[in-house]
CSV table of C-alpha atoms in Angstrom, one decimal:
chain,number,residue,atom,x,y,z
I,1,MET,CA,25.7,-39.0,21.4
I,2,ALA,CA,23.4,-36.3,20.0
I,3,THR,CA,20.8,-34.8,22.2
I,4,ALA,CA,17.6,-33.1,21.0
I,5,THR,CA,17.2,-29.5,22.1
I,6,SER,CA,13.8,-27.9,22.4
I,7,THR,CA,13.2,-24.3,21.5
I,8,VAL,CA,11.7,-22.3,24.3
I,9,ARG,CA,10.0,-19.0,23.4
I,10,GLU,CA,10.8,-16.1,25.6
I,11,HIS,CA,8.4,-13.4,26.7
I,12,VAL,CA,8.8,-9.9,28.1
I,13,PHE,CA,8.2,-9.5,31.8
I,14,GLU,CA,7.8,-6.3,33.7
I,15,TRP,CA,9.0,-6.4,37.3
I,16,GLU,CA,9.1,-4.3,40.4
I,17,GLY,CA,11.4,-4.8,43.5
I,18,LYS,CA,13.7,-3.3,46.1
I,19,ASP,CA,17.5,-3.0,45.7
I,20,ARG,CA,20.0,-3.5,48.6
I,21,ASN,CA,19.3,0.0,49.8
I,22,GLY,CA,15.5,-0.6,50.0
I,23,LYS,CA,14.8,1.7,47.0
I,24,ILE,CA,11.9,0.7,44.8
I,25,ILE,CA,13.1,0.0,41.2
I,26,LYS,CA,11.3,-1.3,38.1
I,27,GLY,CA,12.4,-2.9,34.8
I,28,GLU,CA,11.9,-5.4,32.1
I,29,LEU,CA,13.4,-8.8,31.4
I,30,ARG,CA,13.1,-11.4,28.7
I,31,ALA,CA,12.7,-14.9,30.0
I,32,ALA,CA,10.8,-18.2,29.4
I,33,GLY,CA,8.8,-17.8,32.6
I,34,GLU,CA,8.1,-15.9,35.8
I,35,ALA,CA,10.3,-18.2,37.9
I,36,GLN,CA,13.3,-17.5,35.7
I,37,VAL,CA,12.8,-13.7,36.1
I,38,GLN,CA,12.7,-14.1,39.9
I,39,ALA,CA,15.8,-16.2,39.9
I,40,GLN,CA,17.7,-13.7,37.8
I,41,LEU,CA,16.6,-10.8,40.0
I,42,ARG,CA,17.5,-12.6,43.2
I,43,ARG,CA,21.0,-13.2,41.9
I,44,GLN,CA,21.3,-9.5,41.4
I,45,GLY,CA,20.4,-8.9,45.0
I,46,ILE,CA,16.9,-7.5,44.2
I,47,VAL,CA,13.9,-8.4,46.4
I,48,VAL,CA,11.1,-9.1,44.0
I,49,LEU,CA,7.8,-7.5,44.8
I,50,LYS,CA,5.9,-8.0,41.5
I,51,VAL,CA,6.4,-9.8,38.2
I,52,ARG,CA,3.9,-9.8,35.4
I,53,LYS,CA,4.0,-10.8,31.7
I,54,ARG,CA,3.6,-7.8,29.4
I,55,ARG,CA,0.4,-7.9,27.6
I,56,PHE,CA,0.3,-6.0,24.3
I,57,ALA,CA,-2.8,-4.0,23.3
I,58,SER,CA,-4.5,-5.2,20.1
I,59,GLY,CA,-3.2,-2.2,18.1
I,60,ARG,CA,-4.1,-1.2,14.6
I,61,ARG,CA,-3.4,-3.1,11.4
I,62,ILE,CA,0.3,-3.3,10.3
I,63,LYS,CA,0.7,-1.3,7.1
I,64,PRO,CA,3.6,-1.3,4.6
I,65,LYS,CA,4.5,2.2,5.9
I,66,ASP,CA,5.1,0.6,9.3
I,67,ILE,CA,7.5,-2.0,7.8
I,68,ALA,CA,9.3,0.8,5.9
I,69,ILE,CA,9.8,2.8,9.2
I,70,PHE,CA,11.0,-0.3,11.0
I,71,THR,CA,13.5,-1.1,8.2
I,72,ARG,CA,14.9,2.5,8.3
I,73,GLN,CA,15.2,2.3,12.1
I,74,MET,CA,17.0,-1.0,12.0
I,75,ALA,CA,19.3,0.2,9.3
I,76,THR,CA,20.2,3.3,11.3
I,77,MET,CA,20.8,1.2,14.5
I,78,MET,CA,23.0,-1.3,12.8
I,79,LYS,CA,25.0,1.4,11.0
I,80,ALA,CA,25.6,2.9,14.4
I,81,GLY,CA,27.0,-0.4,15.6
I,82,VAL,CA,24.0,-1.5,17.8
I,83,PRO,CA,23.8,-5.3,17.9
I,84,LEU,CA,20.8,-6.9,16.1
I,85,LEU,CA,18.9,-8.2,19.1
I,86,GLN,CA,19.4,-4.9,21.0
I,87,ALA,CA,18.2,-3.0,17.9
I,88,PHE,CA,15.0,-5.1,17.9
I,89,ASP,CA,14.4,-4.2,21.6
I,90,ILE,CA,14.9,-0.5,21.0
I,91,VAL,CA,12.8,-0.3,17.9
I,92,GLY,CA,10.0,-2.5,19.3
I,93,ARG,CA,9.8,-0.6,22.6
I,94,GLY,CA,9.6,2.8,20.8
I,95,ASN,CA,7.0,1.8,18.2
I,96,PRO,CA,3.5,3.5,18.8
I,97,ASN,CA,1.7,0.5,17.2
I,98,PRO,CA,1.3,-2.4,19.6
I,99,SER,CA,0.8,-4.8,16.7
I,100,VAL,CA,4.2,-3.9,15.3
I,101,THR,CA,5.8,-4.2,18.7
I,102,ARG,CA,4.4,-7.7,19.1
I,103,LEU,CA,5.6,-8.7,15.6
I,104,LEU,CA,9.1,-7.5,16.3
I,105,TYR,CA,9.3,-9.3,19.7
I,106,GLU,CA,8.3,-12.5,17.9
I,107,ILE,CA,11.0,-12.1,15.3
I,108,ARG,CA,13.5,-11.2,18.0
I,109,SER,CA,12.7,-14.4,19.9
I,110,ASP,CA,13.2,-16.5,16.8
I,111,VAL,CA,16.6,-14.8,16.1
I,112,GLU,CA,17.7,-15.2,19.7
I,113,THR,CA,17.2,-19.0,19.5
I,114,GLY,CA,19.5,-19.3,16.5
I,115,THR,CA,17.1,-18.7,13.6
I,116,SER,CA,18.5,-16.5,10.8
I,117,LEU,CA,16.8,-13.1,10.4
I,118,SER,CA,15.6,-14.0,6.9
I,119,ALA,CA,14.1,-17.3,8.1
I,120,ALA,CA,12.4,-15.5,11.0
I,121,LEU,CA,11.0,-12.9,8.6
I,122,ARG,CA,9.6,-15.6,6.3
I,123,LYS,CA,7.4,-16.8,9.1
I,124,HIS,CA,5.4,-13.6,8.6
I,125,PRO,CA,4.6,-13.5,4.8
I,126,ALA,CA,1.7,-11.1,5.3
I,127,TYR,CA,4.2,-8.3,6.3
I,128,PHE,CA,7.5,-9.3,4.6
I,129,SER,CA,7.4,-10.0,0.9
I,130,PRO,CA,9.7,-12.7,-0.8
I,131,LEU,CA,11.7,-9.7,-2.2
I,132,TYR,CA,12.3,-8.4,1.3
I,133,CYS,CA,13.3,-11.8,2.7
I,134,ASN,CA,15.5,-12.6,-0.3
I,135,LEU,CA,17.4,-9.3,0.1
I,136,VAL,CA,17.9,-9.9,3.8
I,137,GLU,CA,19.2,-13.4,3.1
I,138,ALA,CA,21.6,-12.1,0.6
I,139,GLY,CA,22.8,-9.4,3.1
I,140,GLU,CA,23.3,-12.1,5.8
I,141,ALA,CA,25.3,-14.3,3.5
I,142,ALA,CA,27.5,-11.5,2.3
I,143,GLY,CA,27.9,-9.9,5.8
I,144,ILE,CA,26.5,-6.6,4.7
I,145,LEU,CA,23.1,-6.7,6.4
I,146,GLU,CA,23.1,-3.1,7.5
I,147,ASP,CA,23.8,-1.9,3.9
I,148,ILE,CA,21.0,-4.2,2.6
I,149,LEU,CA,18.6,-2.9,5.2
I,150,GLU,CA,19.4,0.7,4.2
I,151,ARG,CA,18.8,-0.1,0.5
I,152,LEU,CA,15.5,-1.9,1.5
I,153,ALA,CA,14.4,1.2,3.6
I,154,THR,CA,15.1,3.5,0.6
I,155,TYR,CA,13.2,1.1,-1.7
I,156,LEU,CA,10.2,0.8,0.6
I,157,GLU,CA,10.0,4.6,1.2
I,158,LYS,CA,10.1,5.4,-2.5
I,159,THR,CA,7.6,2.7,-3.3
I,160,GLU,CA,5.1,3.8,-0.6
I,161,ALA,CA,5.5,7.5,-1.7
I,162,LEU,CA,4.8,6.5,-5.3
I,163,LYS,CA,1.7,4.5,-4.3
I,164,SER,CA,0.5,7.4,-2.2
I,165,LYS,CA,0.8,9.8,-5.1
I,166,VAL,CA,-1.1,7.6,-7.5
I,167,LYS,CA,-3.9,7.0,-4.8
I,168,SER,CA,-4.2,10.7,-4.2
I,169,ALA,CA,-4.6,11.4,-7.9
I,170,LEU,CA,-7.4,8.8,-8.1
I,171,MET,CA,-9.0,9.6,-4.7
I,172,TYR,CA,-10.1,13.2,-5.5
I,173,PRO,CA,-12.3,12.5,-8.5
I,174,THR,CA,-13.7,9.4,-6.8
I,175,ALA,CA,-14.7,11.3,-3.7
I,176,VAL,CA,-16.3,14.1,-5.8
I,177,LEU,CA,-18.3,11.6,-7.8
I,178,ILE,CA,-19.6,9.9,-4.6
I,179,VAL,CA,-20.6,13.3,-3.1
I,180,ALA,CA,-22.3,14.3,-6.5
I,181,PHE,CA,-24.3,11.1,-6.5
I,182,ILE,CA,-25.5,11.6,-2.9
I,183,VAL,CA,-26.4,15.3,-3.7
I,184,VAL,CA,-28.4,14.2,-6.8
I,185,ALA,CA,-30.1,11.4,-4.8
I,186,VAL,CA,-31.2,13.9,-2.1
I,187,ILE,CA,-32.6,16.3,-4.7
I,188,MET,CA,-34.5,13.6,-6.4
I,189,ILE,CA,-35.9,12.1,-3.3
I,190,PHE,CA,-36.8,15.2,-1.3
I,191,VAL,CA,-36.7,18.4,-3.4
I,192,VAL,CA,-38.2,17.3,-6.7
I,193,PRO,CA,-41.4,15.8,-5.2
I,194,ALA,CA,-42.1,19.1,-3.5
I,195,PHE,CA,-41.9,20.9,-6.9
I,196,LYS,CA,-44.1,18.2,-8.3
I,197,GLU,CA,-46.9,19.0,-5.9
I,198,VAL,CA,-46.7,22.7,-6.9
I,199,PHE,CA,-46.8,21.8,-10.6
I,200,ASN,CA,-49.8,19.6,-10.2
I,201,SER,CA,-51.7,22.6,-8.8
I,202,PHE,CA,-50.9,24.5,-12.1
I,203,GLY,CA,-53.0,22.2,-14.2
I,204,ALA,CA,-50.9,22.9,-17.2
I,205,ASP,CA,-48.6,20.8,-19.5
I,206,LEU,CA,-45.1,20.6,-18.3
I,207,PRO,CA,-41.9,20.9,-20.5
I,208,ALA,CA,-40.2,17.7,-21.5
I,209,PRO,CA,-37.0,18.3,-19.4
I,210,THR,CA,-39.2,18.8,-16.3
I,211,LEU,CA,-41.2,15.6,-17.0
I,212,ALA,CA,-37.9,13.7,-17.4
I,213,VAL,CA,-36.6,14.9,-14.1
I,214,ILE,CA,-39.9,14.1,-12.4
I,215,ALA,CA,-40.0,10.6,-13.8
I,216,LEU,CA,-36.4,10.0,-12.6
I,217,SER,CA,-37.4,11.4,-9.2
I,218,GLU,CA,-40.3,8.9,-9.0
I,219,ILE,CA,-37.9,6.1,-9.7
I,220,PHE,CA,-35.6,7.3,-6.9
I,221,VAL,CA,-38.5,7.7,-4.4
I,222,ALA,CA,-39.9,4.3,-5.2
I,223,TYR,CA,-36.7,2.3,-5.4
I,224,TRP,CA,-34.1,4.3,-3.5
I,225,TRP,CA,-33.3,1.2,-1.4
I,226,LEU,CA,-32.8,-0.9,-4.5
I,227,ILE,CA,-30.6,1.8,-6.2
I,228,PHE,CA,-28.4,2.3,-3.2
I,229,GLY,CA,-28.3,-1.4,-2.4
I,230,ALA,CA,-27.5,-2.5,-6.0
I,231,LEU,CA,-24.8,0.2,-6.3
I,232,GLY,CA,-23.2,-0.5,-3.0
I,233,GLY,CA,-23.4,-4.2,-3.4
I,234,GLY,CA,-22.2,-4.1,-6.9
I,235,LEU,CA,-19.2,-2.0,-6.1
I,236,TYR,CA,-18.4,-4.3,-3.1
I,237,PHE,CA,-18.5,-7.5,-5.1
I,238,PHE,CA,-16.6,-6.0,-8.0
I,239,PHE,CA,-13.7,-4.9,-5.7
I,240,GLN,CA,-13.8,-8.2,-3.9
I,241,ALA,CA,-13.6,-10.0,-7.3
I,242,TRP,CA,-10.8,-7.6,-8.4
I,243,LYS,CA,-8.8,-8.4,-5.3
I,244,ARG,CA,-9.4,-12.2,-5.2
I,245,SER,CA,-9.9,-13.3,-8.8
I,246,GLU,CA,-6.7,-13.5,-10.9
I,247,LYS,CA,-8.8,-13.4,-14.1
I,248,VAL,CA,-10.6,-10.2,-13.1
I,249,GLN,CA,-7.2,-8.7,-12.0
I,250,ARG,CA,-5.7,-9.4,-15.4
I,251,VAL,CA,-8.7,-7.8,-17.2
I,252,MET,CA,-8.7,-4.7,-15.1
I,253,ASP,CA,-4.9,-4.3,-15.3
I,254,ARG,CA,-5.1,-4.3,-19.0
I,255,LEU,CA,-8.0,-1.9,-19.0
I,256,LEU,CA,-6.3,0.5,-16.6
I,257,LEU,CA,-3.4,0.8,-19.0
I,258,ARG,CA,-5.7,1.8,-21.8
I,259,VAL,CA,-7.7,4.5,-19.9
I,260,PRO,CA,-7.0,8.0,-21.3
I,261,ILE,CA,-4.7,10.1,-19.1
I,262,PHE,CA,-4.9,7.8,-16.1
I,263,GLY,CA,-3.5,4.9,-18.2
I,264,GLN,CA,-0.3,6.8,-18.6
I,265,LEU,CA,-0.1,7.4,-14.9
I,266,VAL,CA,-0.6,3.7,-14.1
I,267,GLU,CA,2.0,2.7,-16.8
I,268,LYS,CA,4.7,5.2,-15.5
I,269,SER,CA,4.2,4.1,-11.9
I,270,ALA,CA,4.4,0.4,-12.8
I,271,VAL,CA,7.6,1.1,-14.8
I,272,ALA,CA,9.1,3.1,-11.9
I,273,ARG,CA,8.4,0.2,-9.4
I,274,TRP,CA,9.7,-2.4,-11.8
I,275,THR,CA,13.0,-0.6,-12.5
I,276,ARG,CA,13.4,0.4,-8.8
I,277,THR,CA,12.9,-3.2,-7.6
I,278,LEU,CA,15.3,-4.7,-10.2
I,279,SER,CA,17.9,-2.1,-9.4
I,280,THR,CA,17.7,-2.7,-5.7
I,281,MET,CA,17.9,-6.5,-6.1
I,282,PHE,CA,20.8,-6.4,-8.5
I,283,ALA,CA,22.7,-3.9,-6.4
I,284,ALA,CA,22.4,-6.2,-3.4
I,285,GLY,CA,24.2,-9.0,-5.3
I,286,VAL,CA,21.2,-11.1,-6.2
I,287,PRO,CA,21.7,-12.9,-9.5
I,288,LEU,CA,19.6,-11.5,-12.3
I,289,VAL,CA,17.5,-14.6,-13.0
I,290,GLU,CA,16.7,-14.9,-9.2
I,291,ALA,CA,16.0,-11.2,-8.9
I,292,LEU,CA,13.4,-11.3,-11.7
I,293,ASP,CA,11.4,-13.7,-9.5
I,294,SER,CA,10.4,-10.8,-7.2
I,295,VAL,CA,10.3,-8.0,-9.8
I,296,GLY,CA,7.1,-8.9,-11.6
I,297,GLY,CA,4.9,-8.9,-8.6
I,298,ALA,CA,6.4,-5.7,-7.3
I,299,ALA,CA,5.3,-3.8,-10.4
I,300,GLY,CA,1.7,-4.0,-9.2
I,301,ASN,CA,0.3,-4.9,-12.7
I,302,SER,CA,-0.2,-8.3,-14.2
I,303,VAL,CA,0.8,-7.1,-17.6
I,304,TYR,CA,4.3,-6.4,-16.3
I,305,ALA,CA,4.3,-9.6,-14.2
I,306,ASP,CA,3.6,-11.7,-17.3
I,307,ALA,CA,6.3,-9.7,-19.2
I,308,THR,CA,8.8,-10.4,-16.4
I,309,ALA,CA,8.1,-14.1,-16.5
I,310,LYS,CA,8.9,-14.1,-20.2
I,311,ILE,CA,12.0,-12.0,-19.6
I,312,GLN,CA,13.2,-14.4,-16.9
I,313,GLN,CA,12.8,-17.4,-19.3
I,314,ASP,CA,14.7,-15.6,-22.1
I,315,VAL,CA,17.5,-14.4,-19.7
I,316,ALA,CA,17.9,-17.9,-18.3
I,317,SER,CA,18.4,-19.3,-21.8
I,318,GLY,CA,21.2,-16.8,-22.5
I,319,THR,CA,19.4,-13.8,-24.0
I,320,ALA,CA,20.5,-10.3,-23.0
I,321,LEU,CA,18.2,-8.5,-20.6
I,322,THR,CA,17.6,-5.5,-22.9
I,323,GLN,CA,16.8,-7.8,-25.8
I,324,ALA,CA,14.4,-9.8,-23.6
I,325,MET,CA,12.7,-6.6,-22.4
I,326,THR,CA,12.3,-5.3,-26.0
I,327,ALA,CA,10.6,-8.5,-27.0
I,328,THR,CA,7.8,-8.0,-24.5
I,329,GLY,CA,6.8,-4.6,-26.0
I,330,VAL,CA,5.7,-3.1,-22.7
I,331,PHE,CA,8.7,-1.0,-21.8
I,332,PRO,CA,9.3,2.6,-23.0
I,333,SER,CA,12.3,3.2,-25.2
I,334,MET,CA,14.1,5.2,-22.6
I,335,VAL,CA,14.1,2.3,-20.2
I,336,LEU,CA,15.4,0.0,-22.9
I,337,GLN,CA,18.2,2.4,-23.8
I,338,MET,CA,19.2,2.9,-20.1
I,339,SER,CA,19.2,-0.9,-19.6
I,340,ALA,CA,21.4,-1.4,-22.7
I,341,ILE,CA,23.9,1.2,-21.5
I,342,GLY,CA,23.9,-0.4,-18.1
I,343,GLU,CA,24.6,-3.8,-19.5
I,344,GLU,CA,27.4,-2.5,-21.7
I,345,SER,CA,29.1,-0.5,-18.9
I,346,GLY,CA,28.5,-3.0,-16.1
I,347,ALA,CA,26.4,-0.5,-14.1
I,348,LEU,CA,23.0,-2.0,-14.7
I,349,ASP,CA,21.8,-1.3,-11.2
I,350,HIS,CA,22.9,2.4,-11.4
I,351,MET,CA,21.2,2.9,-14.8
I,352,LEU,CA,18.0,1.2,-13.7
I,353,GLY,CA,18.0,3.4,-10.6
I,354,LYS,CA,18.3,6.5,-12.7
I,355,ALA,CA,15.4,5.3,-14.9
I,356,ALA,CA,13.3,4.7,-11.7
I,357,ASP,CA,14.2,8.3,-10.5
I,358,PHE,CA,13.0,9.7,-13.9
I,359,TYR,CA,9.7,7.9,-13.9
I,360,GLU,CA,9.0,8.7,-10.3
I,361,GLN,CA,9.5,12.3,-11.1
I,362,GLU,CA,7.2,11.8,-14.1
I,363,VAL,CA,4.5,10.4,-11.8
I,364,ASP,CA,5.0,13.4,-9.5
I,365,ASP,CA,4.5,15.8,-12.4
I,366,MET,CA,1.5,13.9,-13.8
I,367,VAL,CA,-0.2,13.9,-10.4
I,368,ALA,CA,0.3,17.7,-10.0
I,369,GLY,CA,-1.0,18.2,-13.6
I,370,LEU,CA,-4.0,16.0,-13.1
I,371,SER,CA,-5.0,17.8,-9.9
I,372,SER,CA,-4.9,21.1,-11.7
I,373,LEU,CA,-6.8,19.7,-14.7
I,374,LEU,CA,-9.4,17.7,-12.9
I,375,GLU,CA,-10.6,20.4,-10.6
I,376,PRO,CA,-12.2,22.7,-13.3
I,377,ILE,CA,-13.5,19.7,-15.2
I,378,ILE,CA,-15.2,18.3,-12.2
I,379,ILE,CA,-16.7,21.8,-11.3
I,380,VAL,CA,-18.1,22.1,-14.8
I,381,VAL,CA,-19.6,18.6,-14.8
I,382,LEU,CA,-21.1,19.0,-11.4
I,383,GLY,CA,-22.4,22.5,-12.3
I,384,GLY,CA,-23.9,21.2,-15.5
I,385,LEU,CA,-25.6,18.3,-13.7
I,386,ILE,CA,-27.0,20.2,-10.7
I,387,GLY,CA,-27.7,23.2,-12.8
I,388,GLY,CA,-29.6,21.1,-15.4
I,389,ILE,CA,-31.9,19.7,-12.7
I,390,VAL,CA,-32.5,23.1,-11.3
I,391,VAL,CA,-33.3,24.7,-14.7
I,392,ALA,CA,-35.6,21.7,-15.6
I,393,MET,CA,-37.6,22.3,-12.4
I,394,TYR,CA,-37.9,26.0,-12.9
I,395,LEU,CA,-38.9,25.9,-16.5
I,396,PRO,CA,-42.6,25.6,-15.7
I,397,ILE,CA,-42.4,28.7,-13.4
I,398,PHE,CA,-40.6,30.7,-16.1
I,399,LYS,CA,-43.4,29.6,-18.6
I,400,LEU,CA,-46.1,30.6,-16.1
I,401,GLY,CA,-44.5,33.9,-15.6
I,402,ALA,CA,-44.4,34.5,-19.3
I,403,VAL,CA,-48.1,33.7,-19.7
I,404,VAL,CA,-49.0,36.0,-16.8
């Protein structure tokens, strides 16, 4: 006769007590309740003085970098022969972010009650992508979980490094433009009106550039709240629409690929992520058609996500991968050649990994080049903008000096 078993979630309890020699000792235990902790300690001959459930601090938000660090630590622990549950305890206890610690203890509790690691991870889709869970599931099925975790750690580290480099390339000009707008607004609202009062005392006609700057200043003074509100609100709603609306995402993804200079950077980073993801999935033993399920989203661009869906359909119907990739028209010739060589030699994962290495290096070089190129351009633009305003305001003074 079958009996139903209920799953009891365990918690971490901190305890304090006295050993047989009367010495005060402290420790931690995982148990379903305080009574169970006290019973275990009494069996060990410990006089319990205090037991309390560990309360985790709220902690900061869990970032992809935290997941990459956790994966690397787990891979290292398991490679060293540490059992899975004990590895969770060690990594969770040593993590500086309480949010990560809480997440790891929840996963550990699920695994301890008989749930597979991949199924436990799937309960937290906000932190573990389908790609991550699929690879862990493949590792569990093949008995090579530590190798898969090591591949995943390398993949996540490279992906995060690539994202960081692209963000750094875009952050500098964005920050400078924001500062420039604030400086111009301050000049228009506070500095130009002071000059205007001086010019009114001249009683003479002002040059056209000066009149234009004064007119612009009057608009800023009268409607500064509307300008800042409309600009801030417009940017906020635009980025919210970009993040939440699939239609806006598709339009922006296509536009980003066409932007001069920056479009090449976005394209190279998307190709690097695409090839790195497919290489990692294929090397882990995931069948090609199933691997392509996760590859499109990992590229970070809807153009490549749509292309991947088309490739998956063609490959499922018997078309070679390279031929399907060529039909989309979005992959560089080098990637296509590397893919063709990989298919012919049976080393597709290795060749795609080499292509990913190449494009990641290309992104590194482009970011370094853009940093060197943008700095003088931004200085010239800012100098021209601020200098133009200053010259326009001093033209009447120069004119008055010439008359005198």
